[in-house]
mmCIF file of C-alpha atoms and ligand atoms in Angstrom:
data_model
loop_
_atom_site.group_PDB
_atom_site.id
_atom_site.type_symbol
_atom_site.label_atom_id
_atom_site.label_comp_id
_atom_site.label_asym_id
_atom_site.label_seq_id
_atom_site.Cartn_x
_atom_site.Cartn_y
_atom_site.Cartn_z
ATOM 1 C CA MET J 1 85.590 57.369 57.947
ATOM 2 C CA ALA J 2 85.717 60.708 59.763
ATOM 3 C CA THR J 3 82.795 63.122 59.375
ATOM 4 C CA PRO J 4 82.673 64.289 55.763
ATOM 5 C CA LEU J 5 83.745 67.933 55.467
ATOM 6 C CA THR J 6 83.494 68.426 51.735
ATOM 7 C CA ILE J 7 81.421 67.274 48.782
ATOM 8 C CA ALA J 8 84.505 65.319 47.671
ATOM 9 C CA ASP J 9 84.357 63.365 50.973
ATOM 10 C CA LEU J 10 80.707 62.507 50.294
ATOM 11 C CA LYS J 11 81.633 61.389 46.795
ATOM 12 C CA LYS J 12 84.217 58.921 48.172
ATOM 13 C CA MET J 13 81.672 57.558 50.641
ATOM 14 C CA ALA J 14 79.031 57.192 47.938
ATOM 15 C CA GLN J 15 81.449 55.264 45.754
ATOM 16 C CA ARG J 16 81.869 52.724 48.555
ATOM 17 C CA ARG J 17 78.123 52.335 49.155
ATOM 18 C CA VAL J 18 76.467 52.547 45.726
ATOM 19 C CA PRO J 19 76.821 49.760 43.112
ATOM 20 C CA LYS J 20 79.322 50.709 40.425
ATOM 21 C CA MET J 21 76.896 51.116 37.524
ATOM 22 C CA PHE J 22 74.764 53.618 39.476
ATOM 23 C CA PHE J 23 77.705 55.513 40.957
ATOM 24 C CA ASP J 24 79.184 55.774 37.447
ATOM 25 C CA TYR J 25 75.818 56.902 36.088
ATOM 26 C CA ALA J 26 76.072 59.960 38.363
ATOM 27 C CA ASP J 27 79.799 60.499 37.885
ATOM 28 C CA SER J 28 79.812 60.594 34.107
ATOM 29 C CA GLY J 29 79.771 63.078 31.272
ATOM 30 C CA ALA J 30 79.409 62.648 27.534
ATOM 31 C CA TRP J 31 82.275 61.341 25.357
ATOM 32 C CA THR J 32 85.639 62.684 26.579
ATOM 33 C CA GLU J 33 84.026 64.368 29.582
ATOM 34 C CA SER J 34 85.830 67.631 28.739
ATOM 35 C CA THR J 35 82.755 69.775 29.414
ATOM 36 C CA TYR J 36 82.064 67.823 32.599
ATOM 37 C CA ALA J 37 85.619 68.665 33.765
ATOM 38 C CA ALA J 38 85.452 72.304 32.594
ATOM 39 C CA ASN J 39 82.284 72.909 34.598
ATOM 40 C CA GLU J 40 84.253 72.358 37.798
ATOM 41 C CA GLY J 41 87.643 73.610 36.608
ATOM 42 C CA ASP J 42 86.436 77.005 35.410
ATOM 43 C CA PHE J 43 85.122 77.867 38.875
ATOM 44 C CA ARG J 44 88.664 77.471 40.211
ATOM 45 C CA ASP J 45 89.941 80.163 37.811
ATOM 46 C CA ILE J 46 87.702 82.790 39.404
ATOM 47 C CA LYS J 47 89.458 84.541 42.281
ATOM 48 C CA LEU J 48 87.732 86.372 45.105
ATOM 49 C CA ARG J 49 88.551 89.752 46.639
ATOM 50 C CA GLN J 50 89.607 89.494 50.253
ATOM 51 C CA ARG J 51 88.321 92.436 52.318
ATOM 52 C CA VAL J 52 89.236 93.103 55.936
ATOM 53 C CA LEU J 53 88.047 94.997 58.978
ATOM 54 C CA VAL J 54 84.451 95.210 57.903
ATOM 55 C CA ASP J 55 81.567 94.336 60.233
ATOM 56 C CA MET J 56 80.750 90.655 59.688
ATOM 57 C CA THR J 57 77.931 90.249 62.201
ATOM 58 C CA ASN J 58 74.331 89.328 61.360
ATOM 59 C CA ARG J 59 74.911 87.633 58.047
ATOM 60 C CA THR J 60 72.096 86.209 55.920
ATOM 61 C CA LEU J 61 71.951 83.963 52.884
ATOM 62 C CA GLU J 62 68.163 84.203 52.581
ATOM 63 C CA THR J 63 66.794 85.389 49.284
ATOM 64 C CA THR J 64 64.181 84.383 46.700
ATOM 65 C CA MET J 65 64.221 82.331 43.515
ATOM 66 C CA ILE J 66 61.329 83.057 41.122
ATOM 67 C CA GLY J 67 59.710 84.993 43.967
ATOM 68 C CA GLN J 68 59.804 81.990 46.328
ATOM 69 C CA LYS J 69 61.687 82.269 49.627
ATOM 70 C CA VAL J 70 64.853 80.183 49.909
ATOM 71 C CA SER J 71 67.202 79.858 52.910
ATOM 72 C CA MET J 72 70.128 80.144 50.474
ATOM 73 C CA PRO J 73 70.250 80.545 46.673
ATOM 74 C CA VAL J 74 70.534 76.829 45.964
ATOM 75 C CA ALA J 75 68.103 74.290 44.503
ATOM 76 C CA LEU J 76 68.413 70.543 44.024
ATOM 77 C CA ALA J 77 68.673 69.851 40.285
ATOM 78 C CA PRO J 78 66.424 67.284 38.646
ATOM 79 C CA THR J 79 68.259 63.993 38.312
ATOM 80 C CA GLY J 80 66.937 60.807 36.741
ATOM 81 C CA MET J 81 66.974 57.462 38.562
ATOM 82 C CA THR J 82 67.812 59.133 41.894
ATOM 83 C CA GLY J 83 66.030 56.248 43.599
ATOM 84 C CA MET J 84 68.924 54.056 42.430
ATOM 85 C CA GLN J 85 71.528 56.027 44.400
ATOM 86 C CA HIS J 86 69.539 55.133 47.515
ATOM 87 C CA ALA J 87 66.183 53.408 47.990
ATOM 88 C CA ASP J 88 63.343 55.968 47.812
ATOM 89 C CA GLY J 89 66.003 58.566 46.962
ATOM 90 C CA GLU J 90 63.703 61.258 45.580
ATOM 91 C CA MET J 91 61.447 61.141 48.646
ATOM 92 C CA LEU J 92 64.437 61.420 50.986
ATOM 93 C CA ALA J 93 66.078 64.243 49.040
ATOM 94 C CA ALA J 94 62.801 66.176 48.777
ATOM 95 C CA ARG J 95 62.337 65.983 52.549
ATOM 96 C CA ALA J 96 65.909 67.108 53.196
ATOM 97 C CA ALA J 97 65.460 70.061 50.827
ATOM 98 C CA GLU J 98 62.142 71.023 52.369
ATOM 99 C CA GLU J 99 63.590 71.005 55.885
ATOM 100 C CA PHE J 100 66.521 73.073 54.668
ATOM 101 C CA GLY J 101 64.306 75.598 52.905
ATOM 102 C CA VAL J 102 65.550 75.111 49.358
ATOM 103 C CA PRO J 103 63.639 73.872 46.286
ATOM 104 C CA PHE J 104 63.732 70.228 45.268
ATOM 105 C CA THR J 105 63.186 69.505 41.564
ATOM 106 C CA LEU J 106 61.712 66.123 40.688
ATOM 107 C CA SER J 107 62.797 64.677 37.344
ATOM 108 C CA THR J 108 60.342 63.198 34.861
ATOM 109 C CA MET J 109 62.690 60.174 34.903
ATOM 110 C CA SER J 110 62.539 59.724 38.667
ATOM 111 C CA ILE J 111 62.039 56.411 40.413
ATOM 112 C CA CYS J 112 59.612 57.795 43.036
ATOM 113 C CA SER J 113 56.562 59.355 41.404
ATOM 114 C CA ILE J 114 55.176 62.891 41.704
ATOM 115 C CA GLU J 115 52.539 61.477 44.054
ATOM 116 C CA ASP J 116 55.151 59.640 46.169
ATOM 117 C CA VAL J 117 57.100 62.856 46.712
ATOM 118 C CA ALA J 118 53.923 64.853 47.410
ATOM 119 C CA SER J 119 52.952 62.269 50.034
ATOM 120 C CA VAL J 120 56.078 62.907 52.149
ATOM 121 C CA THR J 121 56.413 66.684 51.742
ATOM 122 C CA THR J 122 54.327 69.562 53.033
ATOM 123 C CA LYS J 123 55.699 72.397 50.883
ATOM 124 C CA PRO J 124 55.574 72.659 47.092
ATOM 125 C CA PHE J 125 58.425 71.168 45.096
ATOM 126 C CA TRP J 126 59.370 71.844 41.476
ATOM 127 C CA PHE J 127 58.752 69.426 38.623
ATOM 128 C CA GLN J 128 61.093 68.943 35.655
ATOM 129 C CA LEU J 129 59.507 68.084 32.351
ATOM 130 C CA TYR J 130 60.950 66.102 29.477
ATOM 131 C CA VAL J 131 58.664 66.551 26.507
ATOM 132 C CA MET J 132 57.752 63.158 25.083
ATOM 133 C CA ARG J 133 56.283 62.467 21.654
ATOM 134 C CA ASP J 134 53.110 61.252 23.354
ATOM 135 C CA ARG J 135 51.613 64.678 24.103
ATOM 136 C CA ASP J 136 48.659 63.146 25.996
ATOM 137 C CA PHE J 137 51.210 61.743 28.420
ATOM 138 C CA VAL J 138 52.848 65.196 28.680
ATOM 139 C CA VAL J 139 49.515 66.889 29.450
ATOM 140 C CA ASN J 140 48.814 64.209 32.018
ATOM 141 C CA LEU J 141 52.223 64.757 33.663
ATOM 142 C CA ILE J 142 51.639 68.514 33.804
ATOM 143 C CA ASN J 143 48.228 67.946 35.362
ATOM 144 C CA ARG J 144 49.681 65.554 37.926
ATOM 145 C CA ALA J 145 52.326 68.166 38.837
ATOM 146 C CA LYS J 146 49.566 70.765 39.228
ATOM 147 C CA ALA J 147 47.497 68.405 41.376
ATOM 148 C CA ALA J 148 50.544 67.786 43.588
ATOM 149 C CA GLY J 149 50.875 71.552 44.113
ATOM 150 C CA CYS J 150 54.239 71.924 42.339
ATOM 151 C CA SER J 151 55.239 75.581 42.326
ATOM 152 C CA ALA J 152 57.399 75.661 39.171
ATOM 153 C CA LEU J 153 57.768 73.670 35.983
ATOM 154 C CA VAL J 154 61.362 73.228 34.828
ATOM 155 C CA LEU J 155 61.365 72.464 31.128
ATOM 156 C CA THR J 156 64.572 70.758 30.054
ATOM 157 C CA ALA J 157 65.516 71.877 26.570
ATOM 158 C CA ASP J 158 68.883 70.205 26.024
ATOM 159 C CA LEU J 159 67.965 66.537 25.820
ATOM 160 C CA GLN J 160 65.984 65.874 22.666
ATOM 161 C CA ILE J 161 68.490 63.150 21.955
ATOM 162 C CA LEU J 162 70.848 61.547 24.409
ATOM 163 C CA GLY J 163 74.561 62.453 24.577
ATOM 164 C CA GLN J 164 76.644 59.290 24.596
ATOM 165 C CA ARG J 165 78.124 58.441 27.973
ATOM 166 C CA HIS J 166 80.801 55.827 27.647
ATOM 167 C CA LYS J 167 80.708 54.673 31.270
ATOM 168 C CA ASP J 168 77.014 53.790 31.009
ATOM 169 C CA LEU J 169 77.575 51.874 27.778
ATOM 170 C CA ARG J 170 80.528 49.978 29.214
ATOM 171 C CA ASN J 171 78.533 49.153 32.340
ATOM 172 C CA GLY J 172 75.574 48.017 30.233
ATOM 173 C CA LEU J 173 73.282 50.407 32.103
ATOM 174 C CA SER J 174 69.817 50.566 30.589
ATOM 175 C CA ALA J 175 66.739 52.626 31.368
ATOM 176 C CA PRO J 176 65.154 51.285 33.454
ATOM 177 C CA PRO J 177 67.991 49.135 34.837
ATOM 178 C CA LYS J 178 67.985 45.471 33.816
ATOM 179 C CA PHE J 179 70.010 43.168 35.979
ATOM 180 C CA THR J 180 72.623 40.912 34.390
ATOM 181 C CA PRO J 181 74.994 38.660 36.416
ATOM 182 C CA LYS J 182 77.613 41.461 36.292
ATOM 183 C CA HIS J 183 75.129 43.922 37.807
ATOM 184 C CA ILE J 184 74.027 41.430 40.427
ATOM 185 C CA TRP J 185 77.670 41.006 41.425
ATOM 186 C CA GLN J 186 78.109 44.802 41.651
ATOM 187 C CA MET J 187 75.052 44.977 43.900
ATOM 188 C CA ALA J 188 76.120 42.027 46.040
ATOM 189 C CA THR J 189 79.300 43.909 46.950
ATOM 190 C CA ARG J 190 77.173 46.778 48.311
ATOM 191 C CA PRO J 191 75.071 44.973 50.986
ATOM 192 C CA LEU J 192 73.792 48.116 52.789
ATOM 193 C CA TRP J 193 72.475 49.531 49.538
ATOM 194 C CA CYS J 194 70.822 46.158 48.766
ATOM 195 C CA MET J 195 69.154 45.904 52.175
ATOM 196 C CA ASP J 196 67.511 49.319 51.744
ATOM 197 C CA MET J 197 66.525 48.511 48.182
ATOM 198 C CA LEU J 198 64.863 45.247 49.210
ATOM 199 C CA LYS J 199 62.618 47.219 51.572
ATOM 200 C CA THR J 200 61.144 49.457 48.866
ATOM 201 C CA LYS J 201 58.824 48.640 46.000
ATOM 202 C CA ARG J 202 60.025 51.652 43.986
ATOM 203 C CA ARG J 203 62.524 50.335 41.445
ATOM 204 C CA SER J 204 61.277 51.612 38.096
ATOM 205 C CA PHE J 205 60.194 54.936 36.597
ATOM 206 C CA GLY J 206 57.340 55.964 38.884
ATOM 207 C CA ASN J 207 56.063 58.792 36.683
ATOM 208 C CA ILE J 208 55.749 56.541 33.645
ATOM 209 C CA LEU J 209 54.818 53.020 34.710
ATOM 210 C CA GLY J 210 51.033 52.721 34.699
ATOM 211 C CA HIS J 211 50.630 56.286 33.352
ATOM 212 C CA ALA J 212 51.816 56.175 29.733
ATOM 213 C CA LYS J 213 49.700 54.393 27.160
ATOM 214 C CA GLY J 214 50.554 50.679 27.045
ATOM 215 C CA VAL J 215 53.302 50.950 29.657
ATOM 216 C CA THR J 216 52.486 48.363 32.256
ATOM 217 C CA ASP J 217 55.686 46.429 32.828
ATOM 218 C CA LEU J 218 59.458 46.629 32.589
ATOM 219 C CA SER J 219 59.718 45.619 28.944
ATOM 220 C CA SER J 220 57.141 48.149 27.726
ATOM 221 C CA ILE J 221 58.679 50.935 29.807
ATOM 222 C CA SER J 222 62.076 50.312 28.254
ATOM 223 C CA LYS J 223 60.598 50.621 24.740
ATOM 224 C CA PHE J 224 58.800 53.807 25.840
ATOM 225 C CA THR J 225 61.950 55.519 27.144
ATOM 226 C CA HIS J 226 63.862 54.681 23.966
ATOM 227 C CA GLU J 227 61.221 55.954 21.597
ATOM 228 C CA GLN J 228 59.671 58.871 23.385
ATOM 229 C CA PHE J 229 62.197 61.734 23.671
ATOM 230 C CA ASP J 230 61.022 64.137 20.991
ATOM 231 C CA PRO J 231 63.702 65.238 18.488
ATOM 232 C CA GLU J 232 61.212 67.628 16.846
ATOM 233 C CA LEU J 233 60.696 69.722 19.968
ATOM 234 C CA SER J 234 60.879 73.451 19.166
ATOM 235 C CA TRP J 235 60.174 76.903 20.612
ATOM 236 C CA LYS J 236 56.540 76.607 19.400
ATOM 237 C CA ASP J 237 56.080 73.729 21.835
ATOM 238 C CA VAL J 238 57.405 75.879 24.679
ATOM 239 C CA ALA J 239 54.518 78.315 24.190
ATOM 240 C CA TRP J 240 52.117 75.353 24.240
ATOM 241 C CA ILE J 241 53.651 73.969 27.437
ATOM 242 C CA LYS J 242 53.457 77.380 29.086
ATOM 243 C CA GLU J 243 49.769 77.478 28.275
ATOM 244 C CA GLN J 244 49.115 73.955 29.586
ATOM 245 C CA TRP J 245 51.005 74.661 32.803
ATOM 246 C CA GLY J 246 49.860 78.191 33.593
ATOM 247 C CA GLY J 247 52.403 78.694 36.418
ATOM 248 C CA PRO J 248 56.053 79.738 36.745
ATOM 249 C CA LEU J 249 58.097 78.250 33.896
ATOM 250 C CA ILE J 250 61.875 77.762 34.051
ATOM 251 C CA ILE J 251 63.720 76.727 30.883
ATOM 252 C CA LYS J 252 66.774 74.607 31.670
ATOM 253 C CA GLY J 253 69.673 73.892 29.347
ATOM 254 C CA ILE J 254 70.388 77.359 27.933
ATOM 255 C CA LEU J 255 74.036 77.883 27.043
ATOM 256 C CA ASP J 256 73.839 80.408 24.234
ATOM 257 C CA VAL J 257 73.010 84.112 24.174
ATOM 258 C CA GLU J 258 70.561 83.761 21.258
ATOM 259 C CA ASP J 259 68.690 80.946 23.002
ATOM 260 C CA ALA J 260 68.554 83.015 26.187
ATOM 261 C CA LYS J 261 66.915 85.889 24.302
ATOM 262 C CA GLN J 262 64.462 83.495 22.692
ATOM 263 C CA ALA J 263 63.568 82.094 26.118
ATOM 264 C CA VAL J 264 62.792 85.621 27.335
ATOM 265 C CA ASP J 265 60.592 86.224 24.259
ATOM 266 C CA THR J 266 58.761 82.940 24.840
ATOM 267 C CA GLY J 267 57.704 84.149 28.272
ATOM 268 C CA ALA J 268 59.850 81.994 30.545
ATOM 269 C CA ASP J 269 60.074 83.229 34.136
ATOM 270 C CA ALA J 270 63.681 82.084 34.483
ATOM 271 C CA ILE J 271 66.354 80.170 32.619
ATOM 272 C CA VAL J 272 68.985 77.774 33.865
ATOM 273 C CA VAL J 273 72.369 78.244 32.220
ATOM 274 C CA SER J 274 73.307 74.601 31.921
ATOM 275 C CA ASN J 275 74.971 71.985 29.746
ATOM 276 C CA HIS J 276 73.257 69.156 31.638
ATOM 277 C CA GLY J 277 76.290 68.671 33.862
ATOM 278 C CA GLY J 278 78.474 67.916 30.821
ATOM 279 C CA ARG J 279 76.279 64.961 29.916
ATOM 280 C CA GLN J 280 75.060 66.154 26.524
ATOM 281 C CA LEU J 281 77.275 68.206 24.133
ATOM 282 C CA ASP J 282 80.832 67.390 25.076
ATOM 283 C CA GLY J 283 83.022 70.260 23.858
ATOM 284 C CA ALA J 284 80.467 72.895 24.900
ATOM 285 C CA PRO J 285 81.781 75.625 27.224
ATOM 286 C CA SER J 286 81.326 75.408 30.957
ATOM 287 C CA SER J 287 78.169 76.935 32.396
ATOM 288 C CA ILE J 288 80.052 79.472 34.531
ATOM 289 C CA SER J 289 82.066 80.737 31.544
ATOM 290 C CA MET J 290 78.831 81.517 29.652
ATOM 291 C CA LEU J 291 76.966 83.029 32.596
ATOM 292 C CA PRO J 292 78.153 86.688 32.355
ATOM 293 C CA ARG J 293 77.291 86.982 28.639
ATOM 294 C CA ILE J 294 73.867 85.449 29.148
ATOM 295 C CA VAL J 295 73.168 87.668 32.158
ATOM 296 C CA ASP J 296 74.046 90.708 29.988
ATOM 297 C CA ALA J 297 71.775 89.555 27.163
ATOM 298 C CA VAL J 298 68.836 88.883 29.473
ATOM 299 C CA ALA J 299 69.357 92.340 31.016
ATOM 300 C CA GLY J 300 67.293 91.708 34.139
ATOM 301 C CA ARG J 301 64.083 90.814 32.258
ATOM 302 C CA ILE J 302 63.906 87.369 33.869
ATOM 303 C CA GLU J 303 65.954 85.505 36.471
ATOM 304 C CA VAL J 304 69.054 83.665 35.376
ATOM 305 C CA HIS J 305 69.927 80.494 37.292
ATOM 306 C CA ILE J 306 72.884 78.195 36.711
ATOM 307 C CA ASP J 307 74.038 74.636 37.226
ATOM 308 C CA GLY J 308 77.086 72.547 36.408
ATOM 309 C CA GLY J 309 80.233 71.985 38.423
ATOM 310 C CA ILE J 310 79.110 73.562 41.676
ATOM 311 C CA ARG J 311 80.971 71.674 44.387
ATOM 312 C CA SER J 312 81.153 74.232 47.185
ATOM 313 C CA GLY J 313 79.475 77.234 48.706
ATOM 314 C CA GLN J 314 82.268 79.310 47.176
ATOM 315 C CA ASP J 315 81.120 78.205 43.729
ATOM 316 C CA VAL J 316 77.554 79.291 44.500
ATOM 317 C CA LEU J 317 78.844 82.658 45.692
ATOM 318 C CA LYS J 318 80.892 83.132 42.513
ATOM 319 C CA ALA J 319 77.820 82.320 40.404
ATOM 320 C CA VAL J 320 75.705 84.824 42.359
ATOM 321 C CA ALA J 321 78.468 87.440 41.990
ATOM 322 C CA LEU J 322 78.385 86.932 38.221
ATOM 323 C CA GLY J 323 74.639 87.477 38.056
ATOM 324 C CA ALA J 324 72.902 84.178 38.859
ATOM 325 C CA ARG J 325 69.883 84.420 41.107
ATOM 326 C CA GLY J 326 70.446 80.869 42.260
ATOM 327 C CA ALA J 327 72.458 77.736 41.567
ATOM 328 C CA TYR J 328 71.331 74.126 41.289
ATOM 329 C CA ILE J 329 73.380 71.211 42.521
ATOM 330 C CA GLY J 330 73.119 67.773 40.897
ATOM 331 C CA ARG J 331 75.973 65.452 41.804
ATOM 332 C CA PRO J 332 76.708 67.053 45.204
ATOM 333 C CA PHE J 333 73.316 66.000 46.542
ATOM 334 C CA LEU J 334 73.447 62.631 44.751
ATOM 335 C CA TYR J 335 76.760 61.845 46.458
ATOM 336 C CA GLY J 336 75.282 62.839 49.817
ATOM 337 C CA LEU J 337 72.249 60.656 49.150
ATOM 338 C CA GLY J 338 74.323 57.674 48.028
ATOM 339 C CA ALA J 339 76.635 58.044 51.030
ATOM 340 C CA MET J 340 74.115 58.518 53.831
ATOM 341 C CA GLY J 341 70.539 58.802 52.527
ATOM 342 C CA LYS J 342 68.526 61.806 53.693
ATOM 343 C CA ASP J 343 71.181 62.825 56.261
ATOM 344 C CA GLY J 344 73.746 62.913 53.473
ATOM 345 C CA VAL J 345 71.637 65.326 51.424
ATOM 346 C CA THR J 346 71.257 67.539 54.498
ATOM 347 C CA LEU J 347 75.004 67.337 55.070
ATOM 348 C CA ALA J 348 75.732 68.313 51.461
ATOM 349 C CA LEU J 349 73.497 71.362 51.899
ATOM 350 C CA GLU J 350 75.113 72.206 55.251
ATOM 351 C CA ILE J 351 78.612 71.975 53.772
ATOM 352 C CA ILE J 352 77.604 74.328 50.986
ATOM 353 C CA ARG J 353 75.865 76.757 53.335
ATOM 354 C CA LYS J 354 78.834 76.982 55.689
ATOM 355 C CA GLU J 355 81.323 77.533 52.882
ATOM 356 C CA MET J 356 79.115 80.196 51.340
ATOM 357 C CA ASP J 357 78.569 81.999 54.621
ATOM 358 C CA ILE J 358 82.244 82.143 55.608
ATOM 359 C CA THR J 359 83.377 83.089 52.111
ATOM 360 C CA MET J 360 80.792 85.867 51.908
ATOM 361 C CA ALA J 361 82.037 87.267 55.234
ATOM 362 C CA LEU J 362 85.686 87.133 54.151
ATOM 363 C CA CYS J 363 84.723 89.013 50.999
ATOM 364 C CA GLY J 364 83.310 91.734 53.222
ATOM 365 C CA LYS J 365 79.573 91.108 52.676
ATOM 366 C CA ARG J 366 76.846 90.299 55.161
ATOM 367 C CA ASP J 367 73.809 89.807 52.939
ATOM 368 C CA ILE J 368 73.700 87.548 49.888
ATOM 369 C CA LYS J 369 71.441 90.146 48.232
ATOM 370 C CA ASP J 370 74.407 92.576 48.255
ATOM 371 C CA VAL J 371 76.779 90.139 46.554
ATOM 372 C CA ASP J 372 77.768 91.319 43.087
ATOM 373 C CA SER J 373 80.788 91.361 40.777
ATOM 374 C CA SER J 374 82.625 93.647 43.221
ATOM 375 C CA ILE J 375 83.660 90.508 45.166
ATOM 376 C CA ILE J 376 85.503 89.084 42.143
ATOM 377 C CA ALA J 377 89.256 89.811 42.005
ATOM 378 C CA SER J 378 89.891 88.198 38.622
ATOM 379 C CA ARG J 379 88.327 85.727 36.214
ATOM 380 C CA GLN J 380 91.313 83.990 34.637
HETATM 381 C C1 FMN G 401 72.785 61.334 37.354
HETATM 382 C C2 FMN G 401 72.191 62.548 36.712
HETATM 383 C C3 FMN G 401 70.931 62.479 36.167
HETATM 384 C C4 FMN G 401 70.359 63.614 35.588
HETATM 385 N N1 FMN G 401 69.069 63.553 35.128
HETATM 386 C C5 FMN G 401 68.468 64.689 34.694
HETATM 387 C C6 FMN G 401 67.091 64.682 34.394
HETATM 388 O O1 FMN G 401 66.402 63.684 34.533
HETATM 389 N N2 FMN G 401 66.557 65.847 33.959
HETATM 390 C C7 FMN G 401 67.294 66.999 33.807
HETATM 391 O O2 FMN G 401 66.771 68.034 33.409
HETATM 392 N N3 FMN G 401 68.605 67.013 34.105
HETATM 393 C C8 FMN G 401 69.198 65.901 34.565
HETATM 394 N N4 FMN G 401 70.517 65.938 34.931
HETATM 395 C C9 FMN G 401 71.255 67.203 34.860
HETATM 396 C C10 FMN G 401 71.102 67.977 36.175
HETATM 397 O O3 FMN G 401 69.813 68.491 36.309
HETATM 398 C C11 FMN G 401 72.067 69.175 36.232
HETATM 399 O O4 FMN G 401 71.951 69.926 35.051
HETATM 400 C C12 FMN G 401 73.519 68.758 36.435
HETATM 401 O O5 FMN G 401 73.602 67.639 37.279
HETATM 402 C C13 FMN G 401 74.295 69.915 37.040
HETATM 403 O O6 FMN G 401 75.623 69.616 37.166
HETATM 404 P P1 FMN G 401 76.323 69.065 38.511
HETATM 405 O O7 FMN G 401 75.924 67.633 38.619
HETATM 406 O O8 FMN G 401 77.759 69.256 38.205
HETATM 407 O O9 FMN G 401 75.810 69.884 39.664
HETATM 408 C C14 FMN G 401 71.106 64.817 35.504
HETATM 409 C C15 FMN G 401 72.399 64.865 36.042
HETATM 410 C C16 FMN G 401 72.942 63.752 36.641
HETATM 411 C C17 FMN G 401 74.317 63.841 37.239
#
């Protein structure tokens, strides 16, 4: 295949390289996938203002997210089981992000552990926390993230229970993956993926195995993941987590104005407007459609970030124009990783950077810090 030029090209390549159940795991939303589709579709409804004959030299996309320098306002979103898109996936993606100068967020449900990622990076990464019922395990995770030098804790608030994803159920995907004859066949048809996977020892949840009480093997880890997401989690716990962590706290999964205000009151440093990439409440609005209202409600007191449906640098620019300080990409980097490993993640970031840079210039701006709603022509 010719050099991939778009995230859609990377997606096609990933589909050919990654076994079906893991490709589908990335490319799925809850139930009818209407929110998953709206996340992308609603970006297309936003039109940009074309400006001409303005000086376009010396452009910069550099800015900060939560006070930390970034080469462009993009972060890699936390994604579970990333090490199943490509062997050692989290370590590869973290290195690509570090070299590119954007934050990498490691999921609690990663295959490579916090310590694995710390061992291959030199700059701090961010850690995403799922709050489990076993609070000793949670404290231990927070302490491990601190010891690894993580520079932000991303608390995910929208997954106390799991939204049903039909593709995963039909594929018989379990957490961690168990391999039936059907799965073995799916893997056998992806020999390059298999060869890489045979070379690594990281094939289960690295942050959990050997760290949670009684979790020493694949059968106990499966029981742990099914029982541990805490349906009783509430705003009181957020204050407790903030205290345990003591560093910058980002609350992810905010889609409602009232929840955004509550997050500000709880002392979060930033929120991520997100519906978990359409994987939780199907029928919820797209992230980009809720962004302006949430930005208004937060009124500059903390940073507002966004994720969901970003597939180009244009989408990032639109999000920044509507008030987001930065945008996270989930599937775009997973497709890059599945397609080409670390180089694919770098390519995904390069594609996004180039699109953002050219679009910004054609909208008559030279500095991402000057991008605001004046570059939007219409929103319908
Ligand atoms: C395969 C996959 C796994 C994910 N796992 C997590 C996770 O472990 N923790 C989390 O907070 N969000 C998780 N998410 C949600 C992402 O962080 C992010 O909200 C979403 O991917 C953004 O949408 P996008 O994929 O359209 O960019 C996951 C998303 C995908 C696609």
